[in-house]
Amino acid sequence: MKLIFAIVQPKDAKRVRNACIDAHFGVTQMNSVGGFLREGNTTFMIVSKDERVDEALKVIKDHAQARRQYLTPGNGLDNGASSYPVDVQVGGAICFVVPVERYMEF
Ligand code: 2BA
């Protein structure tokens, strides 16, 4: 059994969540904040049987879209080094897969 953490942009959260539910994956959604942009993003926790992990990752991949986001000068992130907006590509999804040692329901 594995635990998938998937970090997606808020715009994609509903699509990812609904697609996971439609595919019969249990999912928990949490609001989170990225350390670099310091903007809100969404983290999903999905526990899956080993043999369904690739399927879960495909569901996430198919419903999360990469976008460009702009860092505006003076927001404290670039130490004043740039007076021009800098753009970075964010997502589709950042995923981590970790083993689940025990799964219990009380
Ligand atoms: P943020 O930390 O806000 O990062 C947003 C985007 O900024 C990143 O997109 C990446 O394109 C860029 N970025 C991040 N750190 C950078 C740096 N030191 N220099 C230049 N550009 C940088 P993604 O890679 O798609 O990451 C989206 C979000 O996923 C991140 O939001 C963070 O919340 C999470 N994340 C990414 N890598 C992670 C990691 N290794 N551990 C934990 N969370 C991670």
PDB file of C-alpha atoms and ligand atoms in Angstrom:
ATOM      1  CA  MET A   1       0.000   0.000   0.000  1.00  0.00           C
ATOM      2  CA  LYS A   2       1.254   3.494  -0.838  1.00  0.00           C
ATOM      3  CA  LEU A   3       0.430   7.061   0.137  1.00  0.00           C
ATOM      4  CA  ILE A   4       0.523   9.565  -2.700  1.00  0.00           C
ATOM      5  CA  PHE A   5       0.950  13.235  -1.881  1.00  0.00           C
ATOM      6  CA  ALA A   6      -0.052  15.338  -4.880  1.00  0.00           C
ATOM      7  CA  ILE A   7       0.385  19.118  -4.874  1.00  0.00           C
ATOM      8  CA  VAL A   8      -1.710  20.871  -7.497  1.00  0.00           C
ATOM      9  CA  GLN A   9      -2.876  24.379  -8.246  1.00  0.00           C
ATOM     10  CA  PRO A  10      -6.206  25.431  -6.710  1.00  0.00           C
ATOM     11  CA  LYS A  11      -7.703  25.862 -10.204  1.00  0.00           C
ATOM     12  CA  ASP A  12      -7.252  22.127 -10.810  1.00  0.00           C
ATOM     13  CA  ALA A  13      -8.247  20.895  -7.352  1.00  0.00           C
ATOM     14  CA  LYS A  14     -11.910  20.194  -8.085  1.00  0.00           C
ATOM     15  CA  ARG A  15     -11.132  18.333 -11.326  1.00  0.00           C
ATOM     16  CA  VAL A  16      -8.452  16.212  -9.661  1.00  0.00           C
ATOM     17  CA  ARG A  17     -10.635  15.452  -6.646  1.00  0.00           C
ATOM     18  CA  ASN A  18     -13.677  14.487  -8.724  1.00  0.00           C
ATOM     19  CA  ALA A  19     -11.583  12.349 -11.077  1.00  0.00           C
ATOM     20  CA  CYS A  20     -10.061  10.498  -8.103  1.00  0.00           C
ATOM     21  CA  ILE A  21     -13.485   9.860  -6.621  1.00  0.00           C
ATOM     22  CA  ASP A  22     -14.864   8.705  -9.992  1.00  0.00           C
ATOM     23  CA  ALA A  23     -11.946   6.256 -10.235  1.00  0.00           C
ATOM     24  CA  HIS A  24     -12.728   4.972  -6.703  1.00  0.00           C
ATOM     25  CA  PHE A  25      -9.638   6.335  -4.979  1.00  0.00           C
ATOM     26  CA  GLY A  26     -10.009   7.544  -1.410  1.00  0.00           C
ATOM     27  CA  VAL A  27      -8.814  11.131  -1.239  1.00  0.00           C
ATOM     28  CA  THR A  28      -8.210  13.816   1.388  1.00  0.00           C
ATOM     29  CA  GLN A  29      -7.798  17.404   0.256  1.00  0.00           C
ATOM     30  CA  MET A  30      -5.787  19.975   2.244  1.00  0.00           C
ATOM     31  CA  ASN A  31      -5.098  23.635   1.683  1.00  0.00           C
ATOM     32  CA  SER A  32      -1.350  24.304   1.538  1.00  0.00           C
ATOM     33  CA  VAL A  33       1.081  27.104   0.699  1.00  0.00           C
ATOM     34  CA  GLY A  34       4.104  26.801  -1.584  1.00  0.00           C
ATOM     35  CA  GLY A  35       7.375  27.838   0.029  1.00  0.00           C
ATOM     36  CA  PHE A  36       8.715  29.588  -3.065  1.00  0.00           C
ATOM     37  CA  LEU A  37       5.759  31.593  -4.388  1.00  0.00           C
ATOM     38  CA  ARG A  38       4.094  31.659  -0.956  1.00  0.00           C
ATOM     39  CA  GLU A  39       0.751  31.258  -2.641  1.00  0.00           C
ATOM     40  CA  GLY A  40      -2.034  28.816  -1.907  1.00  0.00           C
ATOM     41  CA  ASN A  41      -1.955  25.400  -3.495  1.00  0.00           C
ATOM     42  CA  THR A  42      -3.797  22.158  -2.793  1.00  0.00           C
ATOM     43  CA  THR A  43      -2.326  18.948  -1.422  1.00  0.00           C
ATOM     44  CA  PHE A  44      -4.122  15.623  -1.853  1.00  0.00           C
ATOM     45  CA  MET A  45      -3.428  12.506   0.197  1.00  0.00           C
ATOM     46  CA  ILE A  46      -4.423   9.354  -1.654  1.00  0.00           C
ATOM     47  CA  VAL A  47      -3.830   5.881  -0.256  1.00  0.00           C
ATOM     48  CA  SER A  48      -3.765   3.219  -2.941  1.00  0.00           C
ATOM     49  CA  LYS A  49      -3.018  -0.453  -3.362  1.00  0.00           C
ATOM     50  CA  ASP A  50       0.436  -0.915  -4.900  1.00  0.00           C
ATOM     51  CA  GLU A  51      -1.019  -2.202  -8.166  1.00  0.00           C
ATOM     52  CA  ARG A  52      -3.191   0.929  -8.610  1.00  0.00           C
ATOM     53  CA  VAL A  53      -0.515   3.576  -7.912  1.00  0.00           C
ATOM     54  CA  ASP A  54       0.307   4.164 -11.588  1.00  0.00           C
ATOM     55  CA  GLU A  55      -3.405   4.480 -12.363  1.00  0.00           C
ATOM     56  CA  ALA A  56      -3.799   7.073  -9.589  1.00  0.00           C
ATOM     57  CA  LEU A  57      -0.807   9.043 -10.863  1.00  0.00           C
ATOM     58  CA  LYS A  58      -2.303   9.032 -14.377  1.00  0.00           C
ATOM     59  CA  VAL A  59      -5.642  10.338 -13.057  1.00  0.00           C
ATOM     60  CA  ILE A  60      -3.765  13.196 -11.336  1.00  0.00           C
ATOM     61  CA  LYS A  61      -1.598  13.886 -14.376  1.00  0.00           C
ATOM     62  CA  ASP A  62      -4.601  13.965 -16.726  1.00  0.00           C
ATOM     63  CA  HIS A  63      -6.439  16.548 -14.610  1.00  0.00           C
ATOM     64  CA  ALA A  64      -3.671  18.918 -13.477  1.00  0.00           C
ATOM     65  CA  GLN A  65      -2.354  21.477 -15.862  1.00  0.00           C
ATOM     66  CA  ALA A  66       1.041  23.229 -15.918  1.00  0.00           C
ATOM     67  CA  ARG A  67       0.767  27.025 -15.954  1.00  0.00           C
ATOM     68  CA  ARG A  68       3.145  29.953 -15.963  1.00  0.00           C
ATOM     69  CA  GLN A  69       3.020  32.221 -12.958  1.00  0.00           C
ATOM     70  CA  TYR A  70       4.661  35.626 -12.521  1.00  0.00           C
ATOM     71  CA  LEU A  71       6.779  36.801  -9.612  1.00  0.00           C
ATOM     72  CA  THR A  72       6.278  40.524  -9.372  1.00  0.00           C
ATOM     73  CA  PRO A  73       9.271  42.658  -8.318  1.00  0.00           C
ATOM     74  CA  GLY A  74       9.177  43.947  -4.776  1.00  0.00           C
ATOM     75  CA  ASN A  75       7.379  40.955  -3.319  1.00  0.00           C
ATOM     76  CA  GLY A  76      10.411  40.148  -1.187  1.00  0.00           C
ATOM     77  CA  LEU A  77      11.287  36.915  -3.000  1.00  0.00           C
ATOM     78  CA  ASP A  78      14.074  38.214  -5.217  1.00  0.00           C
ATOM     79  CA  ASN A  79      15.856  40.470  -2.679  1.00  0.00           C
ATOM     80  CA  GLY A  80      15.220  43.387  -5.014  1.00  0.00           C
ATOM     81  CA  ALA A  81      17.539  41.831  -7.609  1.00  0.00           C
ATOM     82  CA  SER A  82      15.121  42.266 -10.501  1.00  0.00           C
ATOM     83  CA  SER A  83      12.864  45.112 -11.529  1.00  0.00           C
ATOM     84  CA  TYR A  84      11.099  42.943 -14.110  1.00  0.00           C
ATOM     85  CA  PRO A  85       8.479  40.255 -13.532  1.00  0.00           C
ATOM     86  CA  VAL A  86       9.996  36.776 -13.585  1.00  0.00           C
ATOM     87  CA  ASP A  87       7.899  33.872 -14.722  1.00  0.00           C
ATOM     88  CA  VAL A  88       8.074  30.306 -13.445  1.00  0.00           C
ATOM     89  CA  GLN A  89       6.246  27.203 -14.570  1.00  0.00           C
ATOM     90  CA  VAL A  90       4.114  25.676 -11.820  1.00  0.00           C
ATOM     91  CA  GLY A  91       2.720  22.135 -11.813  1.00  0.00           C
ATOM     92  CA  GLY A  92       0.661  20.330 -13.299  1.00  0.00           C
ATOM     93  CA  ALA A  93       1.276  18.223 -10.193  1.00  0.00           C
ATOM     94  CA  ILE A  94       4.176  17.497  -7.870  1.00  0.00           C
ATOM     95  CA  CYS A  95       3.758  13.947  -6.553  1.00  0.00           C
ATOM     96  CA  PHE A  96       5.502  11.934  -3.852  1.00  0.00           C
ATOM     97  CA  VAL A  97       4.806   8.240  -3.314  1.00  0.00           C
ATOM     98  CA  VAL A  98       5.648   6.808   0.116  1.00  0.00           C
ATOM     99  CA  PRO A  99       5.072   3.364   1.636  1.00  0.00           C
ATOM    100  CA  VAL A 100       2.248   2.881   4.129  1.00  0.00           C
ATOM    101  CA  GLU A 101       3.393   0.636   6.982  1.00  0.00           C
ATOM    102  CA  ARG A 102      -0.002   0.161   8.595  1.00  0.00           C
ATOM    103  CA  TYR A 103      -3.528   1.101   7.614  1.00  0.00           C
ATOM    104  CA  MET A 104      -6.131   1.034  10.354  1.00  0.00           C
ATOM    105  CA  GLU A 105      -9.738   2.047  10.617  1.00  0.00           C
ATOM    106  CA  PHE A 106     -11.234   2.331  14.091  1.00  0.00           C
TER     107      PHE A 106
HETATM  108  P1  2BA B   1       6.198  26.740  -4.594  1.00  0.00           P
HETATM  109  O1  2BA B   1       7.239  26.391  -3.616  1.00  0.00           O
HETATM  110  O2  2BA B   1       5.447  28.015  -4.387  1.00  0.00           O
HETATM  111  O3  2BA B   1       6.898  26.770  -6.038  1.00  0.00           O
HETATM  112  C1  2BA B   1       6.184  27.230  -7.182  1.00  0.00           C
HETATM  113  C2  2BA B   1       7.033  27.094  -8.427  1.00  0.00           C
HETATM  114  O4  2BA B   1       8.169  27.939  -8.327  1.00  0.00           O
HETATM  115  C3  2BA B   1       7.600  25.676  -8.619  1.00  0.00           C
HETATM  116  O5  2BA B   1       6.646  24.892  -9.314  1.00  0.00           O
HETATM  117  C4  2BA B   1       8.858  25.942  -9.430  1.00  0.00           C
HETATM  118  O6  2BA B   1       8.557  26.100 -10.801  1.00  0.00           O
HETATM  119  C5  2BA B   1       9.298  27.296  -8.938  1.00  0.00           C
HETATM  120  N1  2BA B   1      10.350  27.202  -7.910  1.00  0.00           N
HETATM  121  C6  2BA B   1      10.264  26.608  -6.699  1.00  0.00           C
HETATM  122  N2  2BA B   1      11.417  26.746  -6.016  1.00  0.00           N
HETATM  123  C7  2BA B   1      12.236  27.456  -6.821  1.00  0.00           C
HETATM  124  C8  2BA B   1      13.577  27.948  -6.692  1.00  0.00           C
HETATM  125  N3  2BA B   1      14.298  27.735  -5.594  1.00  0.00           N
HETATM  126  N4  2BA B   1      14.108  28.652  -7.744  1.00  0.00           N
HETATM  127  C9  2BA B   1      13.379  28.872  -8.850  1.00  0.00           C
HETATM  128  N5  2BA B   1      12.112  28.451  -9.036  1.00  0.00           N
HETATM  129  C10 2BA B   1      11.556  27.746  -8.045  1.00  0.00           C
HETATM  130  P2  2BA B   1       6.541  23.347  -9.009  1.00  0.00           P
HETATM  131  O7  2BA B   1       7.896  22.718  -9.084  1.00  0.00           O
HETATM  132  O8  2BA B   1       5.478  22.827  -9.922  1.00  0.00           O
HETATM  133  O9  2BA B   1       6.051  23.215  -7.505  1.00  0.00           O
HETATM  134  C11 2BA B   1       4.707  23.527  -7.133  1.00  0.00           C
HETATM  135  C12 2BA B   1       4.564  23.424  -5.626  1.00  0.00           C
HETATM  136  O10 2BA B   1       4.832  22.065  -5.244  1.00  0.00           O
HETATM  137  C13 2BA B   1       5.553  24.248  -4.832  1.00  0.00           C
HETATM  138  O11 2BA B   1       5.094  25.574  -4.699  1.00  0.00           O
HETATM  139  C14 2BA B   1       5.578  23.520  -3.488  1.00  0.00           C
HETATM  140  O12 2BA B   1       4.401  23.826  -2.742  1.00  0.00           O
HETATM  141  C15 2BA B   1       5.460  22.056  -3.948  1.00  0.00           C
HETATM  142  N6  2BA B   1       6.792  21.429  -4.090  1.00  0.00           N
HETATM  143  C16 2BA B   1       7.589  21.404  -5.172  1.00  0.00           C
HETATM  144  N7  2BA B   1       8.719  20.724  -4.934  1.00  0.00           N
HETATM  145  C17 2BA B   1       8.650  20.309  -3.649  1.00  0.00           C
HETATM  146  C18 2BA B   1       9.513  19.559  -2.798  1.00  0.00           C
HETATM  147  N8  2BA B   1      10.714  19.072  -3.222  1.00  0.00           N
HETATM  148  N9  2BA B   1       9.122  19.310  -1.525  1.00  0.00           N
HETATM  149  C19 2BA B   1       7.908  19.762  -1.077  1.00  0.00           C
HETATM  150  N10 2BA B   1       7.044  20.477  -1.846  1.00  0.00           N
HETATM  151  C20 2BA B   1       7.405  20.748  -3.108  1.00  0.00           C
END
